[in-house]
Amino acid sequence: MTQPPTSSEWSENLTFDELHIGQSARLLRTLTLQDIQAFAAVSGDTNPAHLNPEYANDTLFHGVIGHGMWSGALISALLGTQFPGPGTIYLEQALRFVRPVRIGDTLTVTATVLSKDDAKKAVELDCLVTNQKDEKVLQGVAKVLAPTEKVRLPKINAPTIQLFDPQARFRELLSLADGMAPMRCAVVHPCDVGSLTGALDAARHGLMIPLLIGPKERILALAREAELDLGDSQILHVPHSHAAAELAADLAAKGEVDALMKGSLHTDELIAAVLQRRELRTGRRMSHVFRFDVPLYSKPLLITDAALNIRPSLSEKVDIVQNAIDFARIMGVEQPRVAILSAVETVNPNIPSTIEAAALCKMADRGQIKGGVLDGPLAFDNAISAQAAAIKHIESPVSGQADILMVPDLESGNMLAKQLEYLAGATGSGIVLGARVPIALTSRADGANARVASALLALLIVQHNRARQVAAPTRALPLAQPAATAPVAPAAPSNPDASRQQA
């Protein structure tokens, strides 16, 4: 049964006859960064004085300020919802802006009746906005038609606005590379606009020195057609994508490049070439990690493996989750929380992924997986939402706080990743781990920013490798165990399209 609204949940107006000269009302509101962003999104006013701190610091106001009309909108809110309230019609509004409003300022909006026109039922109100220091921010006079009939209605809750600024998240991600020397990166077959633009943009951001490997005339023609400046980028000519992958793997094996970046070729072509070079193998199975910024999630989310291993075995999943944990630690997460996903949160003999999830958690308990906190099986809702877990009476150190989602297989992971991107508005990047060099790997449908972000992930690994080599030059690179001295038996083919991986 629906409960009736309480007195505080009603909105009641003041009619023209109830108003008298000198009567007033007020409203209080504190300006937040989210208010500025929401006002910019709704109004389209993206003046950098409100949104760009670097620009705003050099202006007359020496910092970000709120939109002037945001303060004006508070007057409208007071008149329309309280004084006189529902039924009020705006006729005129004069405003004079006295001083700026900054994030954290608490404004008091006061409206006072100045005069009444009995014939037209019009009311003039003095409008004054002051800050927490009692300094005048805004003043003016409003003219309205006051309601003539008494109205008492349930209050309407304002819609919730979820703010997501992908460019801000992108800039924040790029800032992780501040002060790092660029990596030498072989860009494999950059023969479409997206992959070539991404490589050149990554170079422009100082992330890498690109070595473009592919059909030279095709790359040059593409650059001319797309009006891209190749600058000093070196091009190594090969006739086709297979040859590009072979040459890139050779360069990586010889230590002539620090990382690889996928261009417009199939993933299996590139991975197969890497797997054929024993010098690039490690004691780990190669795996892929997506990094997503999701609008409705409070922190970056890693998903593995949604691109490389089709149906990994339990032993292969150990490597996959360890790769992801080590990568998350490089990204600055001291103790990553890993949700091992399945369809349900209880172990069910009829659902193999639940058994493997439980086994992985026990292996972590025994120290066979290090550096993270694992829990599973967990359904997606329990992994992402602490509330969902509480409703199901699940006590978990991971629920609602997951840094990594480990999926049962490539099919479920790939669908999850694409749903986050295309339905939830997430922005993503991707990296292949477990080889001697990182491989920036995205979908061929991804834009330039996703490729730049993927290059950034690779650079963070390269920088981590550099630091380890300085500390202990003979040690293996991170995300890899020391290379075996005896021949390593091939693992079962988890991704037949990418040839056999070495365990």
XYZ file of C-alpha atoms in Angstrom:
503
model
C 0.000 0.000 0.000
C 1.355 3.430 -0.977
C 1.916 5.771 1.970
C 0.569 9.341 1.641
C 3.189 12.117 1.397
C 4.243 13.822 4.621
C 3.930 17.583 5.052
C 7.552 18.064 3.938
C 6.795 16.197 0.709
C 4.128 18.684 -0.418
C 4.615 21.793 -2.505
C 2.158 24.598 -1.680
C 2.012 27.997 -3.379
C 1.148 31.470 -2.176
C -1.620 33.184 -4.123
C -1.579 36.833 -5.186
C -3.925 37.718 -2.323
C -1.674 36.006 0.228
C 1.361 38.022 -0.771
C 2.134 41.355 0.864
C 4.778 44.009 0.320
C 7.932 43.256 2.281
C 7.241 39.525 2.463
C 10.238 37.369 1.538
C 11.545 33.840 1.193
C 14.969 32.310 0.676
C 16.789 29.302 -0.716
C 20.306 27.967 0.031
C 22.567 26.085 -2.380
C 26.292 25.218 -2.501
C 28.028 25.185 -5.874
C 29.849 21.957 -6.747
C 31.956 20.902 -9.704
C 29.103 18.595 -10.685
C 26.740 21.590 -10.797
C 29.087 23.362 -13.212
C 29.420 20.285 -15.402
C 25.672 19.622 -15.415
C 24.854 23.240 -16.277
C 27.390 23.129 -19.114
C 25.913 19.865 -20.401
C 22.316 21.145 -20.316
C 22.973 24.678 -21.589
C 25.799 23.950 -23.992
C 27.855 26.735 -22.376
C 31.317 25.151 -22.382
C 33.212 28.379 -21.783
C 36.685 27.251 -20.581
C 36.466 29.728 -17.708
C 34.065 27.227 -16.149
C 35.577 23.913 -17.266
C 39.301 24.295 -17.912
C 41.332 25.000 -14.735
C 44.531 25.713 -16.672
C 42.810 28.329 -18.803
C 40.776 29.710 -15.886
C 43.896 30.283 -13.775
C 45.110 32.831 -16.336
C 41.867 34.821 -16.419
C 40.805 37.849 -14.412
C 39.226 35.520 -11.834
C 42.316 33.281 -11.327
C 40.405 30.025 -11.193
C 37.291 28.160 -12.259
C 34.033 30.007 -11.635
C 30.405 29.000 -11.919
C 28.185 30.099 -14.771
C 26.550 33.421 -13.998
C 23.178 32.105 -15.123
C 23.465 29.176 -12.706
C 22.995 31.728 -9.933
C 20.177 33.278 -11.938
C 18.552 29.860 -12.264
C 18.419 29.627 -8.464
C 16.149 32.690 -8.460
C 13.901 30.911 -10.925
C 13.884 27.847 -8.681
C 12.828 29.919 -5.664
C 10.052 31.709 -7.535
C 8.761 28.611 -9.294
C 8.744 26.173 -6.400
C 8.286 28.246 -3.217
C 7.616 31.933 -3.525
C 5.029 32.378 -4.939
C 5.394 28.728 -6.105
C 3.442 26.543 -8.548
C 1.387 28.587 -11.001
C 3.881 31.482 -11.149
C 4.614 32.833 -14.640
C 7.810 34.762 -15.330
C 7.370 38.089 -17.154
C 10.710 39.867 -16.704
C 14.003 39.426 -14.939
C 16.754 42.047 -14.594
C 20.108 40.860 -13.251
C 23.393 42.485 -12.303
C 26.351 40.214 -11.650
C 28.475 41.616 -8.842
C 31.141 38.963 -8.154
C 31.979 35.422 -9.285
C 30.809 32.245 -7.599
C 33.421 29.554 -6.985
C 33.191 25.861 -6.213
C 32.289 25.467 -2.549
C 30.512 28.814 -2.240
C 27.169 28.568 -0.432
C 24.626 30.981 -1.855
C 21.587 32.436 -0.137
C 18.906 33.476 -2.608
C 16.331 35.927 -1.221
C 13.212 37.226 -2.985
C 11.212 40.111 -1.435
C 7.903 41.530 -2.655
C 8.351 45.147 -3.832
C 4.954 45.924 -5.373
C 1.659 44.393 -6.463
C -0.576 45.193 -9.433
C -4.126 44.230 -8.444
C -5.486 44.602 -11.973
C -2.946 42.349 -13.652
C -2.132 40.164 -10.639
C 1.498 41.033 -11.291
C 4.145 41.124 -8.580
C 7.593 42.723 -8.576
C 10.216 41.096 -6.368
C 13.654 42.226 -5.328
C 16.125 39.391 -5.899
C 19.373 39.187 -3.974
C 22.022 36.439 -3.974
C 24.817 36.500 -1.381
C 27.625 34.056 -0.586
C 28.695 32.555 2.745
C 30.693 35.722 3.512
C 27.525 37.782 3.111
C 29.017 39.316 -0.021
C 26.620 40.345 -2.756
C 26.936 38.035 -5.780
C 23.880 38.884 -7.846
C 20.979 41.282 -7.610
C 18.022 42.266 -9.717
C 14.267 42.612 -10.010
C 11.808 39.961 -11.199
C 8.283 40.558 -12.474
C 5.865 37.643 -12.373
C 2.204 36.800 -12.654
C 1.330 35.341 -9.289
C -1.075 32.389 -9.019
C -4.651 33.220 -8.153
C -5.693 29.737 -7.083
C -4.351 27.771 -4.167
C -2.341 24.707 -5.202
C -1.001 21.913 -3.023
C 0.816 19.154 -4.877
C 3.268 16.361 -4.028
C 6.814 17.623 -4.517
C 8.514 16.524 -7.709
C 11.986 15.094 -7.273
C 14.485 16.478 -9.765
C 15.818 13.934 -12.277
C 19.186 12.449 -11.408
C 21.963 13.453 -13.789
C 24.871 11.046 -14.169
C 27.857 13.075 -15.360
C 30.613 11.463 -17.391
C 33.343 13.404 -19.153
C 35.270 10.960 -21.352
C 37.792 13.608 -22.358
C 38.527 14.416 -18.718
C 39.015 10.713 -17.988
C 41.246 10.462 -21.070
C 43.405 13.371 -19.928
C 43.635 11.898 -16.438
C 44.827 8.597 -17.896
C 47.436 10.310 -20.078
C 48.755 12.184 -17.052
C 50.052 8.870 -15.687
C 52.824 9.072 -18.283
C 54.025 12.525 -17.218
C 57.799 12.560 -17.048
C 58.255 9.196 -18.801
C 60.504 8.798 -21.811
C 58.649 7.577 -24.917
C 58.894 3.922 -25.868
C 60.054 2.544 -29.186
C 56.922 0.954 -30.610
C 56.422 -1.095 -33.768
C 53.006 -0.256 -35.221
C 51.978 -3.335 -37.175
C 50.219 -2.697 -40.497
C 48.665 0.738 -39.789
C 46.728 0.749 -43.021
C 43.468 2.351 -41.991
C 42.726 5.843 -40.702
C 42.001 4.771 -37.134
C 45.203 2.815 -36.540
C 47.470 5.334 -38.284
C 45.836 8.287 -36.522
C 46.079 6.515 -33.183
C 49.783 5.842 -33.624
C 50.534 9.408 -34.668
C 48.422 10.829 -31.833
C 50.265 8.622 -29.345
C 53.530 9.983 -30.698
C 52.223 13.551 -30.467
C 51.371 12.934 -26.792
C 54.959 11.834 -26.217
C 54.055 8.217 -25.498
C 56.091 6.559 -28.211
C 58.470 6.803 -31.133
C 56.510 4.937 -33.805
C 58.033 2.564 -36.328
C 55.355 2.029 -38.981
C 55.539 -1.438 -40.534
C 53.498 -2.109 -43.664
C 53.178 -1.356 -47.374
C 54.975 1.980 -47.630
C 53.062 3.465 -50.562
C 49.757 2.448 -49.001
C 50.676 4.153 -45.713
C 51.838 7.294 -47.506
C 48.676 7.405 -49.631
C 46.517 6.960 -46.534
C 48.332 9.811 -44.787
C 47.804 12.104 -47.767
C 44.142 11.175 -48.085
C 43.474 11.697 -44.360
C 45.726 14.763 -44.183
C 47.891 13.194 -41.496
C 51.386 14.498 -40.819
C 53.778 11.568 -40.538
C 56.531 13.860 -39.277
C 59.740 11.924 -38.612
C 57.968 8.563 -38.344
C 60.027 5.803 -39.921
C 58.317 3.395 -42.311
C 59.593 -0.146 -42.847
C 58.181 -1.494 -46.084
C 56.697 -4.996 -46.209
C 54.169 -6.226 -48.766
C 51.319 -7.361 -46.508
C 50.031 -7.796 -42.973
C 51.578 -11.238 -42.355
C 55.000 -9.888 -43.231
C 54.391 -6.853 -41.006
C 53.610 -9.104 -38.050
C 56.691 -11.240 -38.711
C 59.020 -8.235 -38.907
C 57.540 -6.602 -35.803
C 58.004 -9.809 -33.812
C 61.607 -10.069 -35.038
C 62.360 -6.510 -33.933
C 60.828 -7.177 -30.523
C 62.801 -10.413 -30.157
C 66.039 -8.540 -30.923
C 65.199 -5.826 -28.407
C 64.982 -3.118 -31.062
C 61.492 -2.066 -29.974
C 59.951 -1.877 -26.495
C 56.361 -2.643 -27.461
C 54.065 -3.629 -30.305
C 50.853 -1.948 -31.405
C 48.203 -3.656 -33.481
C 47.112 -1.864 -36.641
C 44.542 -2.976 -39.216
C 45.260 -6.693 -39.160
C 43.581 -9.607 -37.446
C 44.635 -10.319 -33.880
C 45.577 -13.918 -34.678
C 48.117 -12.771 -37.288
C 50.004 -10.661 -34.770
C 49.769 -13.077 -31.844
C 50.850 -16.047 -33.982
C 53.970 -14.156 -35.062
C 54.824 -13.331 -31.452
C 54.297 -16.921 -30.316
C 56.730 -18.188 -32.949
C 59.581 -16.200 -31.369
C 60.972 -18.141 -28.444
C 62.765 -14.988 -27.248
C 59.364 -13.360 -26.613
C 57.950 -16.206 -24.563
C 57.834 -16.176 -20.789
C 56.706 -18.513 -18.086
C 53.192 -17.087 -18.441
C 50.393 -17.649 -20.859
C 49.611 -14.550 -22.897
C 46.283 -12.890 -22.114
C 44.392 -9.708 -22.866
C 43.065 -7.080 -20.478
C 40.514 -4.391 -21.294
C 40.615 -1.239 -19.198
C 37.286 0.614 -19.067
C 36.133 3.915 -17.630
C 32.439 3.224 -16.989
C 30.110 6.197 -16.339
C 28.247 4.505 -13.486
C 31.245 2.884 -11.802
C 33.475 4.716 -9.379
C 36.859 3.559 -10.671
C 38.534 2.001 -13.710
C 37.479 -1.570 -14.411
C 39.690 -4.274 -15.907
C 38.142 -7.200 -17.805
C 40.078 -10.341 -18.719
C 40.220 -12.266 -20.998
C 37.825 -11.020 -23.642
C 40.061 -11.155 -26.705
C 42.683 -13.899 -26.696
C 41.875 -17.119 -24.833
C 38.673 -18.709 -26.050
C 38.030 -21.431 -23.448
C 40.873 -21.301 -20.940
C 41.507 -24.203 -18.609
C 41.914 -23.779 -14.867
C 45.712 -23.720 -15.106
C 45.500 -21.155 -17.903
C 43.150 -19.025 -15.829
C 45.789 -18.882 -13.103
C 48.108 -17.100 -15.533
C 45.306 -14.909 -16.852
C 44.304 -13.643 -13.421
C 47.927 -13.229 -12.280
C 48.683 -11.175 -15.410
C 45.722 -8.932 -14.631
C 46.681 -8.527 -10.976
C 50.264 -7.599 -11.854
C 49.014 -5.104 -14.430
C 46.556 -3.519 -11.990
C 49.417 -3.062 -9.536
C 51.437 -1.298 -12.239
C 48.386 0.937 -12.742
C 48.604 1.941 -9.084
C 46.118 -0.420 -7.404
C 48.042 -1.725 -4.417
C 45.887 -4.799 -3.783
C 43.475 -5.382 -6.674
C 40.104 -6.919 -5.899
C 39.250 -9.647 -8.395
C 35.719 -10.883 -9.042
C 35.665 -14.321 -10.693
C 32.443 -14.161 -12.691
C 29.864 -16.816 -13.396
C 26.105 -16.891 -13.836
C 25.506 -17.510 -10.122
C 27.281 -16.884 -6.852
C 27.175 -20.436 -5.507
C 29.234 -23.438 -6.546
C 27.170 -25.614 -8.870
C 28.597 -28.883 -10.263
C 26.550 -28.328 -13.416
C 28.236 -24.961 -14.088
C 31.969 -25.595 -14.520
C 32.897 -21.921 -14.232
C 31.638 -21.876 -10.629
C 33.926 -24.771 -9.707
C 36.918 -23.111 -11.374
C 36.110 -19.810 -9.636
C 36.119 -21.533 -6.255
C 39.376 -23.305 -7.111
C 41.046 -20.039 -8.112
C 40.039 -18.455 -4.812
C 41.471 -21.375 -2.865
C 44.667 -21.199 -4.929
C 44.947 -17.538 -3.944
C 44.490 -18.559 -0.315
C 47.387 -21.000 -0.735
C 49.650 -18.405 -2.341
C 49.475 -19.849 -5.860
C 48.034 -16.522 -7.033
C 49.652 -13.480 -5.447
C 49.028 -9.775 -4.986
C 45.222 -9.588 -5.114
C 42.036 -10.363 -3.230
C 39.929 -12.920 -5.094
C 36.303 -13.902 -4.617
C 34.054 -16.072 -6.680
C 31.947 -17.332 -8.103
C 30.147 -14.017 -8.267
C 27.374 -13.011 -10.632
C 27.955 -9.693 -12.375
C 25.522 -7.773 -10.170
C 27.141 -9.052 -6.979
C 30.595 -8.142 -8.255
C 29.667 -4.568 -9.155
C 27.006 -3.702 -6.573
C 27.487 -4.034 -2.824
C 23.735 -3.493 -2.478
C 22.944 -6.449 -4.719
C 25.331 -8.588 -2.697
C 23.730 -7.481 0.567
C 20.239 -8.326 -0.682
C 21.476 -11.846 -1.458
C 23.266 -12.008 1.926
C 26.677 -12.341 0.291
C 29.578 -11.248 2.460
C 32.457 -10.464 0.158
C 35.551 -8.227 0.261
C 35.160 -7.771 -3.501
C 31.467 -7.018 -4.036
C 30.930 -3.416 -5.080
C 34.685 -2.783 -5.079
C 35.955 -4.984 -7.911
C 38.980 -3.723 -9.817
C 39.150 -6.766 -12.094
C 36.397 -8.880 -13.596
C 37.636 -12.268 -14.716
C 35.176 -13.801 -17.165
C 34.636 -17.542 -17.717
C 35.552 -17.473 -21.407
C 36.139 -15.221 -24.380
C 32.523 -15.263 -25.546
C 31.090 -13.928 -22.297
C 33.943 -11.468 -21.868
C 33.718 -10.087 -25.381
C 29.968 -9.567 -25.067
C 30.404 -7.879 -21.681
C 33.105 -5.557 -23.006
C 31.078 -4.516 -26.042
C 27.943 -3.995 -23.943
C 29.835 -1.676 -21.609
C 31.138 0.292 -24.579
C 28.034 0.511 -26.740
C 25.222 0.464 -24.173
C 26.826 1.928 -21.040
C 28.977 4.561 -22.755
C 32.251 3.205 -21.372
C 35.571 4.226 -22.911
C 38.113 1.468 -23.257
C 41.649 0.460 -24.118
C 43.403 -2.879 -24.302
C 46.737 -4.562 -23.731
C 48.176 -8.057 -24.222
C 50.269 -9.324 -21.306
C 52.515 -12.324 -20.774
C 55.033 -11.765 -23.586
C 58.443 -10.124 -23.216
C 56.981 -6.914 -24.637
C 53.498 -5.451 -24.112
C 51.157 -5.365 -27.090
C 48.662 -2.502 -27.394
C 45.656 -4.248 -28.848
C 42.202 -2.845 -29.547
C 39.354 -3.714 -31.876
C 39.692 -2.568 -35.464
C 36.463 -0.615 -34.888
C 37.992 1.452 -32.073
C 38.836 5.106 -32.613
C 42.115 6.956 -32.224
C 41.630 7.748 -28.513
C 41.261 4.065 -27.626
C 44.523 3.373 -29.438
C 46.302 6.248 -27.701
C 45.034 4.990 -24.337
C 46.242 1.485 -25.204
C 49.665 2.901 -26.052
C 49.679 4.576 -22.643
C 49.048 1.203 -20.973
C 51.947 -0.278 -22.894
C 54.219 2.601 -21.894
C 53.413 2.097 -18.205
C 54.533 -1.523 -18.515
C 57.658 -0.524 -20.456
C 58.504 2.050 -17.786
C 57.992 -0.573 -15.073
C 60.288 -2.930 -16.981
C 62.934 -0.205 -17.266
C 62.852 0.379 -13.528
C 63.206 -3.335 -12.798
C 66.057 -3.719 -15.246
C 67.926 -0.874 -13.577
C 67.332 -2.433 -10.163
C 68.191 -5.992 -11.259
C 69.376 -6.184 -14.884
C 69.284 -9.968 -14.999
C 65.708 -10.304 -13.817
C 62.878 -11.081 -16.172
C 60.379 -8.442 -17.119
C 57.177 -8.019 -15.049
C 54.066 -9.881 -16.054
C 56.414 -12.731 -16.969
C 58.270 -15.473 -15.182
C 61.898 -16.263 -16.057
C 62.143 -17.970 -19.413
C 62.490 -21.741 -19.130
C 65.933 -23.181 -19.805
C 64.475 -26.427 -21.077
C 61.966 -26.715 -23.935
C 58.507 -25.678 -22.836
C 55.663 -27.955 -23.804
C 52.899 -26.224 -25.758
C 49.682 -25.522 -23.912
C 46.354 -26.773 -25.164
C 45.082 -24.456 -27.904
C 42.741 -22.042 -26.186
C 42.594 -19.807 -29.248
C 43.084 -21.918 -32.376
C 43.037 -18.823 -34.573
C 46.107 -17.476 -32.805
C 48.115 -20.743 -32.996
C 49.337 -22.494 -29.862
C 50.508 -20.480 -26.891
C 53.375 -21.611 -24.745
C 52.625 -22.042 -21.054
